[in-house]
mmCIF file of C-alpha atoms in Angstrom:
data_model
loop_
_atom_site.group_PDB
_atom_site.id
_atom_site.type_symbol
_atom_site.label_atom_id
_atom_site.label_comp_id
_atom_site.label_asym_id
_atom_site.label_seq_id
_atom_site.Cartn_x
_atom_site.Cartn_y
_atom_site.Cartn_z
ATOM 1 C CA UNK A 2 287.355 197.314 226.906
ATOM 2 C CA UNK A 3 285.388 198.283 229.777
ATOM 3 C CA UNK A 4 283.191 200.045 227.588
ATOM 4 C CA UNK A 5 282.532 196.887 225.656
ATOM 5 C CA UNK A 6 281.381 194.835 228.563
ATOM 6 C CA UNK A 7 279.120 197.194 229.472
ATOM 7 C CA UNK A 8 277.070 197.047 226.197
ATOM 8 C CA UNK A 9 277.287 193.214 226.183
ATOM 9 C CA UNK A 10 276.016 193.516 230.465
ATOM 10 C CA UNK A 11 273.054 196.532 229.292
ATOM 11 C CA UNK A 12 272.151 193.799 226.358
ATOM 12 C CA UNK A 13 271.452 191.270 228.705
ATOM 13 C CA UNK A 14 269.566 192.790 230.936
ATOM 14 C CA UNK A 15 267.360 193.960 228.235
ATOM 15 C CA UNK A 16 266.800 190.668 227.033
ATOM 16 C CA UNK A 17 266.182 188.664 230.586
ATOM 17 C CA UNK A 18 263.068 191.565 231.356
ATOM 18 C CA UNK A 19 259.709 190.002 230.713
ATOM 19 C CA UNK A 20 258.267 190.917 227.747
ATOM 20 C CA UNK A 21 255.110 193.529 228.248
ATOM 21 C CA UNK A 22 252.437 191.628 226.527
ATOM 22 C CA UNK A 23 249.806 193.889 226.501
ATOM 23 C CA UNK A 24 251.920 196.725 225.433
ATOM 24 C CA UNK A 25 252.842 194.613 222.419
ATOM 25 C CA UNK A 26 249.245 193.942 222.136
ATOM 26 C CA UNK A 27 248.226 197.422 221.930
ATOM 27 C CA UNK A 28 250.923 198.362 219.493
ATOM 28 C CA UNK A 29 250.454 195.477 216.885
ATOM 29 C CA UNK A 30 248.291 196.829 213.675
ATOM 30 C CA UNK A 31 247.117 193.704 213.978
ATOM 31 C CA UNK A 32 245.572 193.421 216.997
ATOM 32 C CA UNK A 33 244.381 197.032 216.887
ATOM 33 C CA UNK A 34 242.810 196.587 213.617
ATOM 34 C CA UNK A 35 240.429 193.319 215.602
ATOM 35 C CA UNK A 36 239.843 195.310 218.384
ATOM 36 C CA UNK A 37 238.741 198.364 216.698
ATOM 37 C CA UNK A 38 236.768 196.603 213.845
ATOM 38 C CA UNK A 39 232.746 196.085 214.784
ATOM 39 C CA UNK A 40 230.496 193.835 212.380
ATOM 40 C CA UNK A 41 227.773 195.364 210.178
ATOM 41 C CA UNK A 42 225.080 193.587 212.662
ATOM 42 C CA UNK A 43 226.619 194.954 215.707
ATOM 43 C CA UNK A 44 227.013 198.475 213.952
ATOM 44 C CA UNK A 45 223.188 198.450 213.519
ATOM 45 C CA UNK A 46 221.769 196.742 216.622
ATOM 46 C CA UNK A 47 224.524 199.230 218.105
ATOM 47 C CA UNK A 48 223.574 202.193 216.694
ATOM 48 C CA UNK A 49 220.694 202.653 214.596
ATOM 49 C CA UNK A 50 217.155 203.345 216.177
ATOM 50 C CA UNK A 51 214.063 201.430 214.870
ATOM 51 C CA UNK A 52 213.253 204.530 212.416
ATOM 52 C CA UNK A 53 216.743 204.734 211.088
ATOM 53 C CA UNK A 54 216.147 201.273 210.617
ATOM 54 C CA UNK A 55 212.874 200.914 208.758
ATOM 55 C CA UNK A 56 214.324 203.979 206.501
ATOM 56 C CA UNK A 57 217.015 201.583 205.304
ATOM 57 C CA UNK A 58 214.678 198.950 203.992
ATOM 58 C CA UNK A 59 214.090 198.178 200.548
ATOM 59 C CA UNK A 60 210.962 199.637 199.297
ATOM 60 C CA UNK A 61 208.008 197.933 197.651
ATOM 61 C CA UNK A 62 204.795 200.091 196.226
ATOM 62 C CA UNK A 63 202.767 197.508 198.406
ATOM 63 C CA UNK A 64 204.452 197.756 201.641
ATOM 64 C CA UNK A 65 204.130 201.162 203.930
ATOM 65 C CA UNK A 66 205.521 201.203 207.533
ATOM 66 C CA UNK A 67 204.988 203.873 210.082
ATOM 67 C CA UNK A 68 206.522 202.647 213.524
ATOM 68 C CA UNK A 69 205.903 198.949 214.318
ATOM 69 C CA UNK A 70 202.687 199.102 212.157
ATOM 70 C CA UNK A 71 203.319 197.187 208.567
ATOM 71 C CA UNK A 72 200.332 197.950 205.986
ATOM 72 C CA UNK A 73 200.370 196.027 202.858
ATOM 73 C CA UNK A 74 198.082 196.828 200.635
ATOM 74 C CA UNK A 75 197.743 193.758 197.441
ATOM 75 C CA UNK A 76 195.775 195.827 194.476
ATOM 76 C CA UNK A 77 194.454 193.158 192.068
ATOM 77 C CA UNK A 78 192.606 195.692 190.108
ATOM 78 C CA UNK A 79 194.896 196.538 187.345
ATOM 79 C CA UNK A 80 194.170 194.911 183.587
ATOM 80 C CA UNK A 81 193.999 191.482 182.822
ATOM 81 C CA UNK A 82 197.296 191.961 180.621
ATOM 82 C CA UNK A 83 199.719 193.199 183.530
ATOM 83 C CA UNK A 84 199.554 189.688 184.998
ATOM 84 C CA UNK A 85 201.204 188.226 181.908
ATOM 85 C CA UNK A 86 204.224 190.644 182.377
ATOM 86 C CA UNK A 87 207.747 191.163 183.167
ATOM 87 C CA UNK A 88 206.736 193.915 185.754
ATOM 88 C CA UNK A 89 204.106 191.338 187.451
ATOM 89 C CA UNK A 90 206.640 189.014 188.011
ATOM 90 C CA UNK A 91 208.968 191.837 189.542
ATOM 91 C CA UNK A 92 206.345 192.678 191.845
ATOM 92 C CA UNK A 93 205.150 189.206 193.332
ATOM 93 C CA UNK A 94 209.282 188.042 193.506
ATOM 94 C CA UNK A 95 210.204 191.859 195.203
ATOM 95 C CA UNK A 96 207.001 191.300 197.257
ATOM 96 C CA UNK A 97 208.016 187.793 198.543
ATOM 97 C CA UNK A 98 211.405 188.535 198.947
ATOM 98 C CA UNK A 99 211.148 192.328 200.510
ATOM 99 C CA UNK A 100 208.146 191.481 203.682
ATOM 100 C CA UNK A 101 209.849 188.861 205.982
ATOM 101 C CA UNK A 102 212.255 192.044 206.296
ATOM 102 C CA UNK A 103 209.876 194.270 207.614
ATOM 103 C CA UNK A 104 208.041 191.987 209.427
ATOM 104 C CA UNK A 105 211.213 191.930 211.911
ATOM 105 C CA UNK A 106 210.219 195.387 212.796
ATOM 106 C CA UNK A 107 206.705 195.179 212.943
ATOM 107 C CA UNK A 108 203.992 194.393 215.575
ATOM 108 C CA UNK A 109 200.694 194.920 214.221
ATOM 109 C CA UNK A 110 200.080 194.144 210.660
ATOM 110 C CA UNK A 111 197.078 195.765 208.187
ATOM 111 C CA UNK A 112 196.329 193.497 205.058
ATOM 112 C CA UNK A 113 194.059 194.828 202.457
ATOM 113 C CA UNK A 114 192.959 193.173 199.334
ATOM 114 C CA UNK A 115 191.194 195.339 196.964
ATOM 115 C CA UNK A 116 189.311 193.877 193.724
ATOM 116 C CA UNK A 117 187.542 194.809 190.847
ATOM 117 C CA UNK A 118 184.323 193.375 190.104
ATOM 118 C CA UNK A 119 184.536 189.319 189.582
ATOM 119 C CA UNK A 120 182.751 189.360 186.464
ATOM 120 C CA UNK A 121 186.001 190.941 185.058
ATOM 121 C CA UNK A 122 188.876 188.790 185.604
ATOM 122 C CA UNK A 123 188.885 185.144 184.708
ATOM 123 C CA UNK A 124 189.416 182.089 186.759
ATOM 124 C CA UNK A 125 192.964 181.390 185.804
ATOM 125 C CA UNK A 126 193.875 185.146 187.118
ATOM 126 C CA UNK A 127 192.080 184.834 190.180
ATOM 127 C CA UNK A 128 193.542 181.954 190.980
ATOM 128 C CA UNK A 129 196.739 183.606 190.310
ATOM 129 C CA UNK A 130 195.542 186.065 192.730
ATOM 130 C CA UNK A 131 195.228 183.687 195.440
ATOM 131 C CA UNK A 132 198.683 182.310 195.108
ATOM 132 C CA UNK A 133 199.955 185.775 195.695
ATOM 133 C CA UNK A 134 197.956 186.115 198.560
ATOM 134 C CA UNK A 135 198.632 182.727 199.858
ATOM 135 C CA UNK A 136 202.545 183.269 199.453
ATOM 136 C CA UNK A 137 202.181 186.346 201.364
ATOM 137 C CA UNK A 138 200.276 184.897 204.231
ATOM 138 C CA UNK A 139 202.783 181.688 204.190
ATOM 139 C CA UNK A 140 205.769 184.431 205.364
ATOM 140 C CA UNK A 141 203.093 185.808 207.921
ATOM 141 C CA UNK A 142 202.780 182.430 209.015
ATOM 142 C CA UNK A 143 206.316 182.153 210.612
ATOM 143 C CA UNK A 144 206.145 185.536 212.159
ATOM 144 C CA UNK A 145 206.830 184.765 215.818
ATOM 145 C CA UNK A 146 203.359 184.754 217.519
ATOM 146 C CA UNK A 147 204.569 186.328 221.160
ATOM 147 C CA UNK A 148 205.788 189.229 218.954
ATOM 148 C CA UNK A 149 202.232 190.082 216.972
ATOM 149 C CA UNK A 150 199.710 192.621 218.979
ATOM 150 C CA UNK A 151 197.431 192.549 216.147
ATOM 151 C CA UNK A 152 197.022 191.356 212.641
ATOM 152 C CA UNK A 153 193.992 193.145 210.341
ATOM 153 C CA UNK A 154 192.534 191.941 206.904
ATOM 154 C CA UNK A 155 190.095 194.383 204.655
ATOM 155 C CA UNK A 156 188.588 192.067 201.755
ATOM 156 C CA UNK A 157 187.101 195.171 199.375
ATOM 157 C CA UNK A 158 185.525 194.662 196.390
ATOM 158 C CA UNK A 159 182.411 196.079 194.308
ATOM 159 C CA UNK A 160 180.262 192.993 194.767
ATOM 160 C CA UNK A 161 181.408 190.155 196.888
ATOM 161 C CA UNK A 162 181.622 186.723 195.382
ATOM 162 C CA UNK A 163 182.890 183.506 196.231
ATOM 163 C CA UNK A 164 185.560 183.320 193.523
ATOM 164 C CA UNK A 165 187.354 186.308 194.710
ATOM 165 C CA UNK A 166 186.794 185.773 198.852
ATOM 166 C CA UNK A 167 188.498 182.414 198.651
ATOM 167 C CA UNK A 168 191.732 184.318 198.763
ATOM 168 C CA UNK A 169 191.213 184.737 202.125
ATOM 169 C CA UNK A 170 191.618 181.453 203.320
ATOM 170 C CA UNK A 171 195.299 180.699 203.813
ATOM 171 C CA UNK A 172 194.756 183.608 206.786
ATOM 172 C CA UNK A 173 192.966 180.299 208.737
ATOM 173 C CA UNK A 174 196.184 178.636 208.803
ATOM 174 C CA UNK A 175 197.639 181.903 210.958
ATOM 175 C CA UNK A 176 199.521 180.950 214.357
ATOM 176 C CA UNK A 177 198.317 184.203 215.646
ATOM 177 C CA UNK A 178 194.218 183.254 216.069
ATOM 178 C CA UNK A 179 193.440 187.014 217.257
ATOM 179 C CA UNK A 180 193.488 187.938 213.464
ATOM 180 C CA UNK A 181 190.159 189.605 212.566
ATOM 181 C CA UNK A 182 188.781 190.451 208.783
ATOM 182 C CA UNK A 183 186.144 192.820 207.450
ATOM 183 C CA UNK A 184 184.731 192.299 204.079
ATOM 184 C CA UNK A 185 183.840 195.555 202.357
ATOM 185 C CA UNK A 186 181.218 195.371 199.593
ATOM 186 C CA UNK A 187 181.120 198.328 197.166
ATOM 187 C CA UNK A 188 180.447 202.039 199.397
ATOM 188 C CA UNK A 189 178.973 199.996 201.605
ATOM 189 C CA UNK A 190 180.175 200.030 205.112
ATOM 190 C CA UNK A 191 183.234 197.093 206.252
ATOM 191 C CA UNK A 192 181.167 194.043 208.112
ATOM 192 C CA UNK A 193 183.526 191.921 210.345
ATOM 193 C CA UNK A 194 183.448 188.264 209.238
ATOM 194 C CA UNK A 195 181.974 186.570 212.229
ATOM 195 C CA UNK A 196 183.323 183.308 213.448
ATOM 196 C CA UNK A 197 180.160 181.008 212.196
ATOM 197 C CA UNK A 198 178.844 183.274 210.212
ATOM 198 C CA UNK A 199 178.289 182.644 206.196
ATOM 199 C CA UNK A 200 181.363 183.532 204.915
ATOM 200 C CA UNK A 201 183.692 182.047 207.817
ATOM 201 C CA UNK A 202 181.800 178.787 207.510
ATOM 202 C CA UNK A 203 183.009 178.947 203.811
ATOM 203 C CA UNK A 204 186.234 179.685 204.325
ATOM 204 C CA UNK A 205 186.978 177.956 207.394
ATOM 205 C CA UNK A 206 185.246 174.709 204.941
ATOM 206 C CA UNK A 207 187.874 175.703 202.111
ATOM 207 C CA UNK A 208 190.556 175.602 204.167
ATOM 208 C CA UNK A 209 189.988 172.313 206.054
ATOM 209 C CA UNK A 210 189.168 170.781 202.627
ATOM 210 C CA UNK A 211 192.670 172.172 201.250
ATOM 211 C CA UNK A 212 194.879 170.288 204.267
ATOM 212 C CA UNK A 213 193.038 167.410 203.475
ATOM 213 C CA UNK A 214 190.012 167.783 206.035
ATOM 214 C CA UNK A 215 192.878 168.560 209.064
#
């Protein structure tokens, strides 16, 4: 009998002591499996450097990084033809799609356009060309301005012409207005497009025309 209070006594005490809360915490799968668990994002801005970083990016034949430095390199010389394909499509969608994620690693940015002679292509595919390159410099656009040291654009191209240098103005519409822009004419050496100079009156023209004389 005496034995049998005792368990009922040892029982009760048991029951009146405050539960440990932060033992039970500690030992619930639960609760260990939320404390333990770290998102994806955290996992990266956690642990991965910059380089390991940029080496998990998608690639894209146009875009090269090295460090904070994003070239892109737009090559409008291949045939007339490859504009009407599948694969052209690939590239310009990839292209669009692929750049706003490196440009959240970059600082400094190196555009170069590189042509073939104008008497080549037709109007329709240079204007075709200047979409591409007004796309691209749309995403540019939105790149925060206090994080940009330095945006370059190379215009190359056997003979410069009008037709083809139009391209370049959606790059007046840049937040950033430290951009600067050579135009490279055959082997001849790069000249810096001037700010009143011939060609930057042109453009600069173009562009105000295009946002309706804004």
């Amino acid at each position: 009998m005496s034995s049998s209070k005792f368990d009922m006594i040892a029982k009760d005490d048991e029951s009146s002591e405050p539960a440990d809360t932060a033992s039970l915490a500690t030992s619930s799968p639960k609760c260990t499996a939320a404390t333990l668990s770290v998102s994806p994002e955290v996992q990266k801005s956690t642990y991965q450097t910059p380089d390991e970083r940029l080496a998990a990016m998608p690639s894209h034949p146009a875009l090269s990084a090295t460090g904070t430095t994003l070239s892109t390199t737009l090559d409008f010389t291949p045939p007339s033809s490859y504009y009407l394909s599948p694969a052209f499509a690939d590239w310009r969608t990839s292209l669009l799609t692929t750049l706003p994620q490196y440009l959240t690693l970059s600082s400094k940015l190196h555009i170069t356009l590189i042509y073939p002679s104008y008497r080549t292509q037709s109007l329709s595919l240079k204007l075709t060309q200047r979409e591409v390159v007004k796309s691209a410099v749309g995403i540019i656009r939105q790149w925060p301005v206090k994080g940009i040291k330095g945006i370059e654009v190379v215009f190359m191209s056997p003979v410069t012409d009008w037709s083809q240098v139009q391209a370049l103005v959606p790059f007046y519409g840049l937040k950033f207005r430290g951009w600067v822009c050579r135009i490279r004419e055959g082997e001849k050496a790069a000249r810096r497009l001037v700010s009143g100079g011939e060609w930057d009156t042109k453009l600069r023209g173009q562009y105000r025309k295009e946002m309706g004389g804004s």
